[in-house]
XYZ file of C-alpha atoms in Angstrom:
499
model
C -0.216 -23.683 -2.945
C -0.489 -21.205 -0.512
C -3.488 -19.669 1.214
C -5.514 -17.044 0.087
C -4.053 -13.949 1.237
C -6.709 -11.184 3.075
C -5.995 -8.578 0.326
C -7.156 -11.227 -2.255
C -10.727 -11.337 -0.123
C -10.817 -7.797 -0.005
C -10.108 -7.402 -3.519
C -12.369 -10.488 -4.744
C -15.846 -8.589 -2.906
C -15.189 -5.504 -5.091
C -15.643 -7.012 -8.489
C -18.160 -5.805 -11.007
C -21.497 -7.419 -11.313
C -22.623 -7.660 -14.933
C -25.783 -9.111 -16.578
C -25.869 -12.046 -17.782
C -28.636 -13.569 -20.897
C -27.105 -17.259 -21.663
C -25.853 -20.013 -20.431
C -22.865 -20.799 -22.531
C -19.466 -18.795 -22.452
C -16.045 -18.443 -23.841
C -12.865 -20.643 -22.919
C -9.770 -19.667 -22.905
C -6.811 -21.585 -23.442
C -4.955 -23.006 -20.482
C -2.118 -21.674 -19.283
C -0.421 -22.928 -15.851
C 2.993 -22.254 -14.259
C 5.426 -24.610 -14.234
C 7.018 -23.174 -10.969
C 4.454 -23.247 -8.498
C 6.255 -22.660 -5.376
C 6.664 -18.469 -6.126
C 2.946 -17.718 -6.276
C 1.907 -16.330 -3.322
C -2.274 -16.907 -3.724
C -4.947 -18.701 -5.453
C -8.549 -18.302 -6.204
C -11.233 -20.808 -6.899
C -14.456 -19.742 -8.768
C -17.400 -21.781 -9.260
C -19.548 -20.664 -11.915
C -23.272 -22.176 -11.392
C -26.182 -22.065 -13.581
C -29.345 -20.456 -12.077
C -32.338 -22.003 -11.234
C -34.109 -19.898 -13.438
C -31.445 -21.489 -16.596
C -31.037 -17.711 -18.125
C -27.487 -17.375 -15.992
C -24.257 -18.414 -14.051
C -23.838 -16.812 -10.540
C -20.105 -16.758 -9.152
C -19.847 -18.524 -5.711
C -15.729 -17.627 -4.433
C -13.851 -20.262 -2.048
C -10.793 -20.008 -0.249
C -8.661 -23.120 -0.611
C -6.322 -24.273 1.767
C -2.330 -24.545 2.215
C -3.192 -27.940 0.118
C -5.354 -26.711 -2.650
C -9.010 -28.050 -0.907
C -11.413 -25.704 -0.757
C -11.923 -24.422 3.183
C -14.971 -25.880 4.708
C -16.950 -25.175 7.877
C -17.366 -26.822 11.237
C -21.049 -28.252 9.348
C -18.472 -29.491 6.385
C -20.259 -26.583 3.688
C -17.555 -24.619 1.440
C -16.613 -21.502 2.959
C -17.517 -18.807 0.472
C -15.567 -15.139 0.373
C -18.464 -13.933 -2.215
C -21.553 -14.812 -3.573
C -24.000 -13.914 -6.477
C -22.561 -12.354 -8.906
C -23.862 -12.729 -12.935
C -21.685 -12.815 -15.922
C -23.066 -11.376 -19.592
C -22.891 -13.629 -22.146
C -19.643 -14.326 -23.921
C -17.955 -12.660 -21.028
C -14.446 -14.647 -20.771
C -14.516 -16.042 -17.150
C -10.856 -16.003 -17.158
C -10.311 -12.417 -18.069
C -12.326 -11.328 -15.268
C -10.434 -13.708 -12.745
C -7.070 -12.584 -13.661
C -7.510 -8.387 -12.952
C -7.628 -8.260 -9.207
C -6.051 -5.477 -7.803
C -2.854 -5.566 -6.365
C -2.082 -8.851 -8.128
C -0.828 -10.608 -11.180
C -2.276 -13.597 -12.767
C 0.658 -15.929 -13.534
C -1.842 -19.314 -14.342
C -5.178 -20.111 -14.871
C -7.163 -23.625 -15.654
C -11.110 -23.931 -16.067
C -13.212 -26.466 -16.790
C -17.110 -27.474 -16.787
C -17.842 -29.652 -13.957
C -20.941 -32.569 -13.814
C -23.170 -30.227 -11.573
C -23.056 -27.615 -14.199
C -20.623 -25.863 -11.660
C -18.543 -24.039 -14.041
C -14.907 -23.778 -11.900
C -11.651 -21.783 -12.955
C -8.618 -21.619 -10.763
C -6.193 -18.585 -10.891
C -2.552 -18.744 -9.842
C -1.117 -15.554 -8.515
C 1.723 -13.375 -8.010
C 2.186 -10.307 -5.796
C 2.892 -7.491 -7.324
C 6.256 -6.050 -6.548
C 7.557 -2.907 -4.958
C 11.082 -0.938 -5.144
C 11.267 1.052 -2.179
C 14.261 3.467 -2.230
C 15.242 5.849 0.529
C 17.150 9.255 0.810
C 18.727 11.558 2.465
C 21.396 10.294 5.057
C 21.767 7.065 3.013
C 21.022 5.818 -0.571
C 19.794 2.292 -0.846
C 17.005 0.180 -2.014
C 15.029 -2.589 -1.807
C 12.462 -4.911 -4.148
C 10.182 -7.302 -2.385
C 6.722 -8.092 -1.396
C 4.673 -4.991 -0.089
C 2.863 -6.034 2.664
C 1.730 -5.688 6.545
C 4.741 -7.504 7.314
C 7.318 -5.919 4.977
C 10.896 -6.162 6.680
C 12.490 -2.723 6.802
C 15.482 -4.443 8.648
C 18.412 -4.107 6.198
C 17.162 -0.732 4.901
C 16.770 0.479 9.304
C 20.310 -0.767 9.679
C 21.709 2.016 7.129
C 19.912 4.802 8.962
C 21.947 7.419 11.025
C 21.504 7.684 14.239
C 18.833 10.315 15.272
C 17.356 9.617 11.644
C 13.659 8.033 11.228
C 12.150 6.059 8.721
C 9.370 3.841 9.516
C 6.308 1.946 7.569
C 3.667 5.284 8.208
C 6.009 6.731 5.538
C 5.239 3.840 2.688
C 1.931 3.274 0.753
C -0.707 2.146 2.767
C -2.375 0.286 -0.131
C -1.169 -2.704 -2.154
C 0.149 -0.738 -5.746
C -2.159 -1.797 -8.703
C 1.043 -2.885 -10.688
C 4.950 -3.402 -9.684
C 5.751 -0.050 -8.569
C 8.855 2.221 -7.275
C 8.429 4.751 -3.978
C 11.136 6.904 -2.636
C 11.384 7.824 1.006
C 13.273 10.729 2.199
C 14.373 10.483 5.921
C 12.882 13.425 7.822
C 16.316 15.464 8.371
C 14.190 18.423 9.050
C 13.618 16.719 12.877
C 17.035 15.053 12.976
C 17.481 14.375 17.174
C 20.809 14.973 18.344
C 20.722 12.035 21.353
C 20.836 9.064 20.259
C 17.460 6.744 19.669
C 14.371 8.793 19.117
C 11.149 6.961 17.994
C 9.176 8.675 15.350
C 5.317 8.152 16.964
C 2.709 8.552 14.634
C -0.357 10.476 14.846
C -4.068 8.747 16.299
C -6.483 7.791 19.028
C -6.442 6.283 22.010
C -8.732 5.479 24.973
C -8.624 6.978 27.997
C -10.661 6.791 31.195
C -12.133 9.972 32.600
C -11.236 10.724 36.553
C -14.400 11.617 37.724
C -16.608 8.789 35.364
C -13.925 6.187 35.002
C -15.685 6.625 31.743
C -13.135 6.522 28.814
C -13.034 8.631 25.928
C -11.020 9.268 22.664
C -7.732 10.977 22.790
C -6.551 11.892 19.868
C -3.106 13.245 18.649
C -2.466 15.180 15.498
C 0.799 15.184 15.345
C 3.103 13.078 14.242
C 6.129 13.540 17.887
C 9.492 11.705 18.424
C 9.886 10.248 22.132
C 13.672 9.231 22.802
C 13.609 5.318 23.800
C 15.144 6.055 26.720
C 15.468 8.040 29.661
C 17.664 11.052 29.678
C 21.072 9.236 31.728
C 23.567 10.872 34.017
C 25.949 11.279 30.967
C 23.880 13.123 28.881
C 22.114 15.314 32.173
C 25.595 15.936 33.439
C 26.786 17.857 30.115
C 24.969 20.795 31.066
C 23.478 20.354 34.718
C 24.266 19.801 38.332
C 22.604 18.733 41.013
C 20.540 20.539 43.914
C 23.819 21.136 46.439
C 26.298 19.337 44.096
C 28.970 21.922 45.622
C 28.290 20.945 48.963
C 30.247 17.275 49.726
C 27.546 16.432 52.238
C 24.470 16.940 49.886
C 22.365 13.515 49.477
C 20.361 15.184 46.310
C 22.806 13.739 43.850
C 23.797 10.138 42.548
C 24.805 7.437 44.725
C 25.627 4.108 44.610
C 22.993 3.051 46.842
C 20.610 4.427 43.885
C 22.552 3.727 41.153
C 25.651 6.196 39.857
C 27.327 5.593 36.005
C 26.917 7.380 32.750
C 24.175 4.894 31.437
C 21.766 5.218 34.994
C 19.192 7.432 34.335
C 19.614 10.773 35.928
C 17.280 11.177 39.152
C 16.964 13.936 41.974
C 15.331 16.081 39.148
C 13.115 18.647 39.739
C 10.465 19.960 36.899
C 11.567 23.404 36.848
C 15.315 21.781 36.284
C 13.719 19.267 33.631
C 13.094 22.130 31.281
C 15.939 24.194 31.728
C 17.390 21.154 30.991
C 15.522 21.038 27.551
C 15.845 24.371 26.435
C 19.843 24.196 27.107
C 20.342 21.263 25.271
C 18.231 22.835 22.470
C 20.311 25.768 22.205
C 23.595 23.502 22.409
C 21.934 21.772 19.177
C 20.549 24.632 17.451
C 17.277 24.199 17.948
C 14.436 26.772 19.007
C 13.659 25.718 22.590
C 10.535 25.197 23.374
C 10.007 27.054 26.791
C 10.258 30.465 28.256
C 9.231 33.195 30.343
C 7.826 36.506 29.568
C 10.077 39.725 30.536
C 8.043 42.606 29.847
C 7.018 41.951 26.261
C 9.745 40.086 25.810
C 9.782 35.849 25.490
C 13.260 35.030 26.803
C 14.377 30.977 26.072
C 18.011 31.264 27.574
C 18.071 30.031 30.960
C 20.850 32.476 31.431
C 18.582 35.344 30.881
C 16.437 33.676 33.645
C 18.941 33.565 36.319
C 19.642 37.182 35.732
C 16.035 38.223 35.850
C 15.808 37.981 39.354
C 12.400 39.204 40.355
C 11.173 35.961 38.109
C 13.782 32.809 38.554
C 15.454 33.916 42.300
C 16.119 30.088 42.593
C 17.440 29.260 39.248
C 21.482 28.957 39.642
C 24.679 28.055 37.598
C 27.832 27.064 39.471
C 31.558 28.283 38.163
C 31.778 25.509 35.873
C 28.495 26.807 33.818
C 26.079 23.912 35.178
C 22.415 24.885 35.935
C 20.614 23.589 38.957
C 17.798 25.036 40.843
C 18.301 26.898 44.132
C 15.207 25.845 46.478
C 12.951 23.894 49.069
C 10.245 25.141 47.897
C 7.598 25.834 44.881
C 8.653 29.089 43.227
C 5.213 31.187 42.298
C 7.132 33.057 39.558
C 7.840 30.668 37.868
C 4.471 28.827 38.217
C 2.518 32.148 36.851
C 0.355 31.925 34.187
C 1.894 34.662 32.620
C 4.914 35.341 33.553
C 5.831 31.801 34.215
C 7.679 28.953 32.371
C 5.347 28.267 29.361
C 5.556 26.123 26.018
C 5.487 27.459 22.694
C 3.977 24.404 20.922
C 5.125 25.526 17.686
C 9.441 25.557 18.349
C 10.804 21.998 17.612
C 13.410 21.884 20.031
C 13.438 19.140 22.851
C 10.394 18.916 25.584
C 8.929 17.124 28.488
C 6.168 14.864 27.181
C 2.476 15.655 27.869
C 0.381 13.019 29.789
C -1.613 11.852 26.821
C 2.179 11.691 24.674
C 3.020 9.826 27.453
C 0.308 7.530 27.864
C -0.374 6.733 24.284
C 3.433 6.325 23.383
C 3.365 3.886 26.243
C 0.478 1.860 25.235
C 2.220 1.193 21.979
C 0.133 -0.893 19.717
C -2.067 -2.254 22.795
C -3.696 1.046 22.005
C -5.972 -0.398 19.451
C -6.657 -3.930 20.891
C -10.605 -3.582 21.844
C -10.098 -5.085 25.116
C -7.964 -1.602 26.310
C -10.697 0.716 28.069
C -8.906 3.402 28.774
C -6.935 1.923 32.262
C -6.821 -2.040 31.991
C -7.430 -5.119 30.081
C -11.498 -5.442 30.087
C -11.291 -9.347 29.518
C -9.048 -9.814 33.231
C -9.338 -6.725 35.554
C -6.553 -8.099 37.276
C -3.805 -7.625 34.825
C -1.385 -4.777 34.904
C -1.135 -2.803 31.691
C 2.509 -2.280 31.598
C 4.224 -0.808 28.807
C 4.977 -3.544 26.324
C 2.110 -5.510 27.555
C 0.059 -7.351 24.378
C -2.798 -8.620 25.288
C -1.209 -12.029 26.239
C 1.929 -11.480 28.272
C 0.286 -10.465 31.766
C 2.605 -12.186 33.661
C 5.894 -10.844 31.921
C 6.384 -7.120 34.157
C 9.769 -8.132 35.335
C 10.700 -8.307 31.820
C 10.214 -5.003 30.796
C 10.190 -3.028 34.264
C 12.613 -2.580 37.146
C 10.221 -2.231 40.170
C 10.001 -3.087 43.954
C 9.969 -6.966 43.125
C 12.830 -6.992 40.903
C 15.107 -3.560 41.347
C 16.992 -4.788 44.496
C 15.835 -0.988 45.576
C 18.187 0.866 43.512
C 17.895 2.172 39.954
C 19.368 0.278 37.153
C 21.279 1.254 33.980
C 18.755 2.269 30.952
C 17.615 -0.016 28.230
C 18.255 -2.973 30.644
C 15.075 -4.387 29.783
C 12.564 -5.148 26.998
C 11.046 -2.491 24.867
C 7.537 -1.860 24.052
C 6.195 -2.207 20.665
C 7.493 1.492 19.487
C 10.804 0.611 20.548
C 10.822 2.508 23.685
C 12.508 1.431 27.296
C 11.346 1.697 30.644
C 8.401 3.357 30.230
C 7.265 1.481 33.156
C 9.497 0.969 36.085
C 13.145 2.305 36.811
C 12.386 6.318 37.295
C 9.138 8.186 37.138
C 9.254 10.695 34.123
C 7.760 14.434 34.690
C 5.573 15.475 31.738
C 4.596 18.828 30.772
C 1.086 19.131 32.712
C -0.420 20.737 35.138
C -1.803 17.789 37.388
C -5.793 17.407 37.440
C -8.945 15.632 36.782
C -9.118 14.595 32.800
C -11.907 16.372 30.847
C -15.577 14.095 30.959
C -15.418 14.379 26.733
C -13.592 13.488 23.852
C -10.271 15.764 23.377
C -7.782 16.362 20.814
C -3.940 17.526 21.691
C -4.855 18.474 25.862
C -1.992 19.371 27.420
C -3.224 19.840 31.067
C -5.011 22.780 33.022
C -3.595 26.239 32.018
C -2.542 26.439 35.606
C -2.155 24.233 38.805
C 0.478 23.336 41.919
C 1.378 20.204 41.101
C 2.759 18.480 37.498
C 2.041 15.180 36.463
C 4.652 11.881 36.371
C 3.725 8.948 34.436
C 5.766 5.152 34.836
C 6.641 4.261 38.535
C 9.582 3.407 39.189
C 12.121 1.036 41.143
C 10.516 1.613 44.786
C 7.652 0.969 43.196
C 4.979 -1.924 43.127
C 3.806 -2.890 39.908
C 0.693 -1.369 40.045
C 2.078 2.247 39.626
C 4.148 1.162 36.745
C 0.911 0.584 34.625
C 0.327 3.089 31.856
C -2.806 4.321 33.072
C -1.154 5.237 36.712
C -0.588 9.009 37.190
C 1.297 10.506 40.264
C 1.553 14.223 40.805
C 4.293 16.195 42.813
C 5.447 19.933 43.429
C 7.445 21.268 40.410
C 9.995 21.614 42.788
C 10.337 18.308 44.473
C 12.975 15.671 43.558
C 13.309 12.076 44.674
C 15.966 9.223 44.101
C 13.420 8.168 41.436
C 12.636 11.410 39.542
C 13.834 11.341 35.837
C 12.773 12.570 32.783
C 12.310 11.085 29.173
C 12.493 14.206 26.024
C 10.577 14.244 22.784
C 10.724 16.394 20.009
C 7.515 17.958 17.751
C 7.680 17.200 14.050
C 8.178 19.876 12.119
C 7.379 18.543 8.780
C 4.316 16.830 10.098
């Protein structure tokens, strides 16, 4: 039979304790399955008289895989509960069978020599119906569990559509039950691949303390699962001097040049223009803009033709955007005046650092030995993105850096994913973020998005010319907005609207 499951335990230590006044109780008839295989636990319960002879306490033992009861390295029974009394003509059987979250389908007792008073029960899960909406119609019975395979239902999902196990009960049902999930086609993304990234806490080391504190996010984002590639940057931008045949600041085959390479010799100020173009292609509210008069204008084209604020910001006779410049542009940078974020439009963004960081740890996040920039149990492993705890030698399988890239970028997805499903995080092209580059608050924070103002913006990732130290997820790098390198990119997420 198989082993005790961990939601029996749980369930098992929250049973009632009831007085108990004599020693003698009810039987019940003995009922057990003939088809033993399905049942997916079993409890033992040894009922033992008192010393004092006026009860029976309840001692609880997990059995193995073979039916024997679990011992200890000492060879003593390994109790899951202890001490708990029975009133008199309770049926010990009726109280075994009503465990939440499970069905008794058997059940033998009997009295043993030593006065122990032992009944086994032979369960079933209970079963769930999970059916999901909008975009598709299907549906699903099984076991509801930690490890309950979404696979065939994922398969059915449109692209740019998200369902994932956040969505479902987080508790085992009481009795077979039915949910329905409705995909979220409030935040449908238009590129293909975005991760929905639920809300929570990470750690993460101050600058100044190398302390680390708790980060937490509130909001449920989507991060796309890869980074944004020529093809898709090339649909509404150029490049810095793509006009000019003799320019270097544009793809090369030395670097890497195809529809599916990520997009590099990006600047931050034509990251976002980027964003808010491809929102208003989609018809989405973009998310930045910049103040004329009392005006907030989010059209890059209303930028260009504000020329005391965006002098540098161009378009080319074919309707591409690039920016114009050598140089940081202090217009744009204002606090005021300048390119800001309205945090509430749910159009497509740069990440911020902590989006960044904590989409990158993935589920490393909550392993205790994370401290907010390595692995406390070896100091000499690099955290990369898709690292687990136990794969510290495995970089080159989920980065392209200096070791591995052959110094040139390399088509995206071309490696493994981390645990959300997302592609080089670390390695292949560093990714601006939002932020305003500077020393991380000494305290616990909720939702920081950087300084309110600064010179430099922050890149998380490393990339290709990089050594695998600065492809860790804890690595930050900083640059002027206007800067762009053969290993500048930039990844998109979208807010949640409905969450």
């Amino acid at each position: 039979m198989k082993k005790l499951s961990k939601l029996v335990v749980l369930a098992l230590s929250a049973a009632l304790t009831l007085g108990f006044v004599s020693c003698k109780t009810e039987t019940d008839t003995e009922y057990v399955p003939t088809d033993m295989t399905s049942h997916q636990a079993a409890a033992v319960y040894h009922w033992k008289q008192n010393t004092s002879g006026v009860g029976y306490s309840k001692v609880t033992y997990e059995e193995d895989e073979e039916g024997t009861v679990k011992t200890d390295e000492d060879g003593n029974n390994v109790a899951i509960e202890t001490a708990q009394t029975v009133a008199a003509g309770t049926k010990l059987s009726a109280i075994a069978k009503t465990f939440y979250g499970f069905k008794a389908k058997g059940l033998v007792e009997s009295l043993q020599a030593d006065g122990t008073y032992a009944v086994n029960v032979y369960y079933d899960r209970n079963r769930v119906t999970i059916t999901v909406t909008g975009g598709i119609s299907d549906s699903f019975t099984g076991l509801y569990g930690s490890s309950i395979d979404l696979t065939s239902v994922n398969a059915k999902v449109p692209s740019g559509s998200f369902i994932a196990k956040s969505d479902l009960p987080a508790t085992y049902p009481a009795e077979d039950s039915s949910y329905t999930v409705t995909l979220d086609t409030a935040t449908l993304a238009d590129l293909d691949g975005f991760v929905k990234i639920p809300k929570g806490s990470f750690k993460r080391a101050s600058s100044s303390t190398a302390t680390a504190y708790t980060i937490t996010l509130t909001k449920v984002f989507y991060m796309c699962d890869h980074q944004v590639t020529q093809g898709e940057w090339e649909k509404y931008m150029t490049y810095y001097g793509a006009e000019d045949t003799s320019s270097s600041y544009k793809p090369s085959n030395t670097y890497g040049k195809g529809e599916n390479y990520p997009v590099y010799y990006v600047n931050w100020y034509e990251a976002v223009i980027y964003c808010n173009l491809l929102s208003k292609a989609k018809g989405l509210t973009p998310v930045y803009y910049i103040t004329v008069g009392e005006e907030k204008k989010t059209d890059p084209a209303d930028w260009l033709n504000s020329n005391t604020l965006a002098t540098n910001i161009k378009i080319t006779s074919a309707g591409k955007y690039y920016y114009d410049g050598t140089s940081s542009n202090n217009v744009l940078n204002n606090t005021t005046t300048g390119i800001l974020m309205d945090t509430s439009a749910n159009g497509y963004r740069l990440p911020t650092e902590a989006e960044w960081e904590y989409a990158a740890l993935g589920s490393y996040k909550d392993n205790p030995n994370w401290n907010g920039y390595g692995d406390s149990s070896d100091t000499s492993v690099y955290v990369f993105a898709g690292y687990d705890g136990t794969n510290a030698g495995d970089t080159g399988k989920y980065a392209w850096y200096s070791s591995n890239s052959s110094s040139t970028a390399h088509e995206v997805k071309g490696k493994l994913p981390n645990s959300y499903g997302l592609y080089d995080l670390s390695g292949n092209v560093w990714e601006w973020c939002y932020d305003w580059y500077g020393s991380y608050a000494a305290s616990d924070e909720s939702d920081p998005a950087g300084g309110s103002s600064g010179s430099y913006r922050g890149l998380r990732g490393g990339s290709w010319y990089n050594d695998a130290n600065c492809c860790t997820v804890a690595y930050r790098y900083d640059y002027d907005p206007y800067y762009r390198y053969s290993f500048f990119g930039i990844r998109l997420v979208r807010s949640s609207s409905a969450e």
